[in-house]
Amino acid sequence: MGKLNDKVAIITGAGQGIGYAGALRLASEGASVVAVDIKMDGVDKLVKEIKDKGGRAISIQADVTNEDSVMEMVNKTVSEFGRIDILYNNAGATKKSDKGVVDMDLDTWNFAMDLVLKSVMLCCKHVIPIMIKNGGGSIINTSSGAGLVGDLSPSAYGAAKAGVINLTRYIATQHGKQNIRCNVVVPGVIVTEASTANVGPLFDLLESHALLPRNGKPEDIANAVVFLASDESGFMTGAEIVIDGGLTMHMPTFGDYMKTGLSI
């Protein structure tokens, strides 16, 4: 028996990387998967992989920054499966133009706020009423280490990801009595196609500042998502789970101490 048998899970940003791995893990535990992305190649491949392993899955093309598109996504899911038990808000991206505030253009700022933060609000807005009818559900949002600390860039993405963390708390507070849990995973450096394109040259440097001897894998996040989706986390809501190999858990001089052999 899987942990998520008879559950229906929507995963946004499922076409690659963290979302793809999360969808596979949810399916492996018995969930029927609704794989959502604005590009269909990745989610179609994902759905085939799930079905080849005996699972149930459909793909839906949706722009999660557009309310009509989100409503259509929800309606298609209910039409196909009759319910929604799990919402995994994972869609997100950053732009190379996302630098410091002084150099910020509004298109870059609005892109981050729409895709990273507004999308979470819209998906929750239209999925929560379905969950209430079903007697509850679990919402898992994806933030980022960029939402926990300051950095030179990406300012808009980091601010939006910080917003996701507190929006998680608001949703948990507003809907806990309706048996809806809302938690957030906070990935650190996770090696994916997208992160390689954005910060690949910095992987070794970032690894040297983590406490564990490697960077993260999408499966590291997927395992936490399954936990939060399942009854094993049934008394957790409003919580953030940081999965960054300890990158944000120590003094910033840690990496330098390790290189030089200095200690205090």
Short mmCIF file of C-alpha atoms in Angstrom, two decimals:
data_model
loop_
_atom_site.label_atom_id
_atom_site.label_comp_id
_atom_site.label_asym_id
_atom_site.label_seq_id
_atom_site.Cartn_x
_atom_site.Cartn_y
_atom_site.Cartn_z
CA MET A 1 0.00 0.00 0.00
CA GLY A 2 1.30 3.42 -0.94
CA LYS A 3 1.12 6.34 1.44
CA LEU A 4 -1.02 8.27 -1.03
CA ASN A 5 -3.36 5.66 -2.48
CA ASP A 6 -6.63 7.18 -3.75
CA LYS A 7 -5.23 10.71 -3.47
CA VAL A 8 -5.17 13.19 -6.37
CA ALA A 9 -2.20 15.54 -6.63
CA ILE A 10 -1.69 18.63 -8.78
CA ILE A 11 1.96 19.52 -9.39
CA THR A 12 2.76 22.82 -11.11
CA GLY A 13 6.08 23.30 -12.85
CA ALA A 14 6.19 19.53 -13.30
CA GLY A 15 8.00 19.46 -16.63
CA GLN A 16 11.54 19.30 -15.29
CA GLY A 17 13.81 19.29 -12.27
CA ILE A 18 12.29 19.43 -8.79
CA GLY A 19 8.69 19.28 -9.99
CA TYR A 20 9.33 16.29 -12.24
CA ALA A 21 11.02 14.36 -9.43
CA GLY A 22 8.25 15.30 -7.01
CA ALA A 23 5.56 14.07 -9.37
CA LEU A 24 7.34 10.74 -9.82
CA ARG A 25 7.60 10.24 -6.05
CA LEU A 26 3.96 11.17 -5.45
CA ALA A 27 2.93 8.69 -8.14
CA SER A 28 5.19 6.01 -6.66
CA GLU A 29 3.20 6.29 -3.42
CA GLY A 30 -0.10 5.77 -5.22
CA ALA A 31 -1.27 9.31 -5.98
CA SER A 32 -3.02 10.11 -9.25
CA VAL A 33 -0.88 12.87 -10.73
CA VAL A 34 -1.94 15.98 -12.61
CA ALA A 35 1.26 17.27 -14.19
CA VAL A 36 0.99 20.97 -15.03
CA ASP A 37 3.37 23.15 -17.01
CA ILE A 38 3.25 25.89 -19.60
CA LYS A 39 5.39 23.72 -21.89
CA MET A 40 4.06 20.26 -22.70
CA ASP A 41 7.15 18.28 -23.72
CA GLY A 42 8.33 17.62 -20.17
CA VAL A 43 4.94 16.81 -18.65
CA ASP A 44 3.96 14.54 -21.53
CA LYS A 45 7.20 12.59 -20.97
CA LEU A 46 6.48 12.52 -17.24
CA VAL A 47 2.95 11.19 -17.71
CA LYS A 48 4.21 8.42 -20.00
CA GLU A 49 6.84 7.45 -17.43
CA ILE A 50 4.23 7.28 -14.65
CA LYS A 51 1.81 5.25 -16.76
CA ASP A 52 4.56 2.87 -17.87
CA LYS A 53 5.10 2.11 -14.17
CA GLY A 54 1.41 1.41 -13.64
CA GLY A 55 0.40 4.79 -12.26
CA ARG A 56 -2.38 7.22 -13.15
CA ALA A 57 -1.53 10.63 -14.57
CA ILE A 58 -2.64 13.34 -16.96
CA SER A 59 -0.86 16.42 -18.28
CA ILE A 60 -2.41 19.87 -18.43
CA GLN A 61 -0.98 22.93 -20.11
CA ALA A 62 -1.60 25.98 -17.96
CA ASP A 63 -0.25 29.46 -17.32
CA VAL A 64 -0.42 29.60 -13.54
CA THR A 65 -0.04 33.40 -13.58
CA ASN A 66 -3.41 33.66 -15.36
CA GLU A 67 -6.56 33.17 -13.28
CA ASP A 68 -8.69 31.82 -16.12
CA SER A 69 -5.99 29.27 -16.94
CA VAL A 70 -5.78 28.18 -13.29
CA MET A 71 -9.56 27.79 -13.10
CA GLU A 72 -9.49 25.64 -16.23
CA MET A 73 -6.70 23.52 -14.70
CA VAL A 74 -8.78 22.91 -11.59
CA ASN A 75 -11.93 22.12 -13.57
CA LYS A 76 -10.09 19.61 -15.78
CA THR A 77 -8.65 17.90 -12.72
CA VAL A 78 -12.03 17.57 -11.02
CA SER A 79 -13.61 16.38 -14.27
CA GLU A 80 -10.96 13.66 -14.65
CA PHE A 81 -10.51 12.53 -11.04
CA GLY A 82 -13.42 13.98 -9.07
CA ARG A 83 -11.35 15.53 -6.28
CA ILE A 84 -8.08 17.26 -5.33
CA ASP A 85 -6.24 16.15 -2.20
CA ILE A 86 -2.74 17.53 -2.75
CA LEU A 87 -1.56 20.77 -4.32
CA TYR A 88 2.17 21.09 -4.91
CA ASN A 89 2.90 24.68 -5.98
CA ASN A 90 6.31 24.34 -7.60
CA ALA A 91 6.21 26.58 -10.68
CA GLY A 92 8.95 29.21 -10.66
CA ALA A 93 11.91 30.63 -12.50
CA THR A 94 14.32 33.53 -12.43
CA LYS A 95 15.88 35.68 -15.11
CA LYS A 96 19.51 36.58 -15.64
CA SER A 97 18.33 40.22 -15.63
CA ASP A 98 17.28 39.81 -11.97
CA LYS A 99 20.14 41.67 -10.27
CA GLY A 100 20.31 44.44 -7.67
CA VAL A 101 17.44 46.80 -6.89
CA VAL A 102 19.08 49.86 -8.45
CA ASP A 103 19.39 48.06 -11.77
CA MET A 104 15.98 46.36 -11.60
CA ASP A 105 13.57 46.78 -14.50
CA LEU A 106 9.88 46.38 -13.81
CA ASP A 107 9.41 43.57 -16.32
CA THR A 108 11.92 41.44 -14.41
CA TRP A 109 10.35 42.35 -11.06
CA ASN A 110 6.81 41.62 -12.26
CA PHE A 111 7.90 38.34 -13.87
CA ALA A 112 9.16 37.06 -10.52
CA MET A 113 6.18 38.30 -8.52
CA ASP A 114 3.71 36.81 -10.98
CA LEU A 115 5.30 33.40 -11.54
CA VAL A 116 6.70 32.79 -8.07
CA LEU A 117 4.13 34.41 -5.75
CA LYS A 118 0.91 35.24 -7.57
CA SER A 119 0.74 31.72 -9.01
CA VAL A 120 0.72 30.23 -5.51
CA MET A 121 -2.12 32.52 -4.46
CA LEU A 122 -4.17 31.74 -7.58
CA CYS A 123 -3.75 27.98 -7.33
CA CYS A 124 -4.63 28.01 -3.62
CA LYS A 125 -7.60 30.30 -4.24
CA HIS A 126 -9.20 27.85 -6.66
CA VAL A 127 -8.09 24.51 -5.19
CA ILE A 128 -8.97 25.18 -1.54
CA PRO A 129 -12.77 25.24 -2.16
CA ILE A 130 -12.46 21.78 -3.75
CA MET A 131 -10.45 20.54 -0.77
CA ILE A 132 -13.05 21.90 1.64
CA LYS A 133 -15.76 19.88 -0.15
CA ASN A 134 -13.55 16.78 0.13
CA GLY A 135 -12.96 17.27 3.86
CA GLY A 136 -9.42 18.64 3.69
CA GLY A 137 -6.12 18.37 1.90
CA SER A 138 -2.43 19.18 1.89
CA ILE A 139 -0.80 22.13 0.14
CA ILE A 140 2.96 22.15 -0.34
CA ASN A 141 4.62 25.32 -1.60
CA THR A 142 8.15 25.66 -2.92
CA SER A 143 10.24 28.57 -1.67
CA SER A 144 14.03 28.89 -1.90
CA GLY A 145 17.08 29.66 0.18
CA ALA A 146 17.01 32.96 -1.72
CA GLY A 147 13.90 33.77 0.32
CA LEU A 148 15.70 33.30 3.64
CA VAL A 149 18.81 35.46 3.31
CA GLY A 150 20.08 38.49 1.43
CA ASP A 151 22.40 38.24 -1.57
CA LEU A 152 23.72 40.31 -4.44
CA SER A 153 21.11 38.77 -6.75
CA PRO A 154 18.40 37.74 -7.67
CA SER A 155 16.51 40.41 -5.76
CA ALA A 156 13.03 39.98 -7.26
CA TYR A 157 13.11 36.19 -7.08
CA GLY A 158 14.35 36.26 -3.49
CA ALA A 159 11.67 38.73 -2.41
CA ALA A 160 8.96 36.66 -4.10
CA LYS A 161 10.20 33.43 -2.51
CA ALA A 162 10.18 35.12 0.91
CA GLY A 163 6.57 36.03 0.19
CA VAL A 164 5.77 32.38 -0.49
CA ILE A 165 6.97 31.46 3.01
CA ASN A 166 4.66 33.92 4.73
CA LEU A 167 1.75 33.26 2.38
CA THR A 168 2.09 29.63 3.48
CA ARG A 169 1.57 30.72 7.09
CA TYR A 170 -1.48 32.80 6.18
CA ILE A 171 -3.10 29.92 4.29
CA ALA A 172 -2.33 27.52 7.14
CA THR A 173 -3.94 29.94 9.60
CA GLN A 174 -7.01 30.64 7.49
CA HIS A 175 -7.88 27.05 6.60
CA GLY A 176 -6.51 24.80 9.34
CA LYS A 177 -9.94 24.37 10.92
CA GLN A 178 -11.16 23.04 7.57
CA ASN A 179 -8.53 20.30 7.78
CA ILE A 180 -6.31 21.87 5.14
CA ARG A 181 -2.62 21.85 5.93
CA CYS A 182 -0.19 24.18 4.17
CA ASN A 183 3.58 23.83 4.46
CA VAL A 184 6.59 25.03 2.50
CA VAL A 185 9.80 23.36 1.37
CA VAL A 186 12.86 25.60 1.08
CA PRO A 187 15.45 24.09 -1.26
CA GLY A 188 19.05 25.19 -1.29
CA VAL A 189 21.43 24.39 -4.14
CA ILE A 190 19.71 21.64 -6.10
CA VAL A 191 21.43 20.48 -9.27
CA THR A 192 18.90 20.67 -12.11
CA GLU A 193 18.97 21.80 -15.71
CA ALA A 194 17.61 25.20 -14.71
CA SER A 195 19.99 25.76 -11.78
CA THR A 196 22.95 24.66 -13.89
CA ALA A 197 22.05 27.29 -16.47
CA ASN A 198 21.78 30.00 -13.81
CA VAL A 199 24.49 29.24 -11.24
CA GLY A 200 26.33 26.19 -12.56
CA PRO A 201 29.80 27.81 -12.40
CA LEU A 202 29.21 28.47 -8.68
CA PHE A 203 28.29 24.88 -7.70
CA ASP A 204 31.71 24.05 -6.26
CA LEU A 205 31.86 27.30 -4.28
CA LEU A 206 28.35 26.80 -2.90
CA GLU A 207 29.10 23.19 -1.98
CA SER A 208 32.14 24.35 0.00
CA HIS A 209 29.84 26.48 2.18
CA ALA A 210 27.31 23.70 2.85
CA LEU A 211 27.70 21.44 5.87
CA LEU A 212 27.15 18.22 3.92
CA PRO A 213 29.65 17.04 1.30
CA ARG A 214 27.47 17.50 -1.79
CA ASN A 215 24.90 19.71 -3.44
CA GLY A 216 21.27 18.65 -3.47
CA LYS A 217 19.32 16.47 -5.87
CA PRO A 218 15.68 16.87 -6.92
CA GLU A 219 14.93 13.62 -5.10
CA ASP A 220 15.96 15.25 -1.81
CA ILE A 221 13.06 17.66 -2.20
CA ALA A 222 10.69 15.00 -3.53
CA ASN A 223 11.10 12.91 -0.38
CA ALA A 224 10.06 15.85 1.80
CA VAL A 225 7.10 16.59 -0.47
CA VAL A 226 5.78 13.04 -0.08
CA PHE A 227 6.12 13.36 3.69
CA LEU A 228 4.16 16.63 3.71
CA ALA A 229 1.52 15.23 1.36
CA SER A 230 0.95 12.14 3.50
CA ASP A 231 -0.70 11.52 6.86
CA GLU A 232 2.78 11.11 8.37
CA SER A 233 2.85 14.92 8.65
CA GLY A 234 -0.77 15.12 9.77
CA PHE A 235 -0.06 17.47 12.70
CA MET A 236 2.20 19.83 10.73
CA THR A 237 0.97 23.04 9.19
CA GLY A 238 2.49 26.46 8.57
CA ALA A 239 5.93 24.87 8.77
CA GLU A 240 8.98 25.45 6.60
CA ILE A 241 11.35 22.59 5.87
CA VAL A 242 14.77 23.84 4.81
CA ILE A 243 16.57 21.34 2.58
CA ASP A 244 19.90 22.97 1.79
CA GLY A 245 22.63 20.75 3.23
CA GLY A 246 23.06 23.25 6.05
CA LEU A 247 24.00 26.13 3.74
CA THR A 248 22.03 28.71 5.74
CA MET A 249 22.65 27.20 9.19
CA HIS A 250 26.08 28.59 10.06
CA MET A 251 28.37 31.61 10.12
CA PRO A 252 29.28 32.85 6.64
CA THR A 253 32.98 32.31 7.40
CA PHE A 254 32.50 28.52 7.64
CA GLY A 255 33.73 27.79 4.11
CA ASP A 256 36.86 29.89 4.61
CA TYR A 257 37.65 28.12 7.88
CA MET A 258 37.35 24.76 6.17
CA LYS A 259 39.72 25.77 3.37
CA THR A 260 42.40 27.23 5.62
CA GLY A 261 42.13 24.86 8.58
CA LEU A 262 41.53 27.79 10.92
CA SER A 263 39.27 27.34 13.93
CA ILE A 264 37.96 29.54 16.71
#
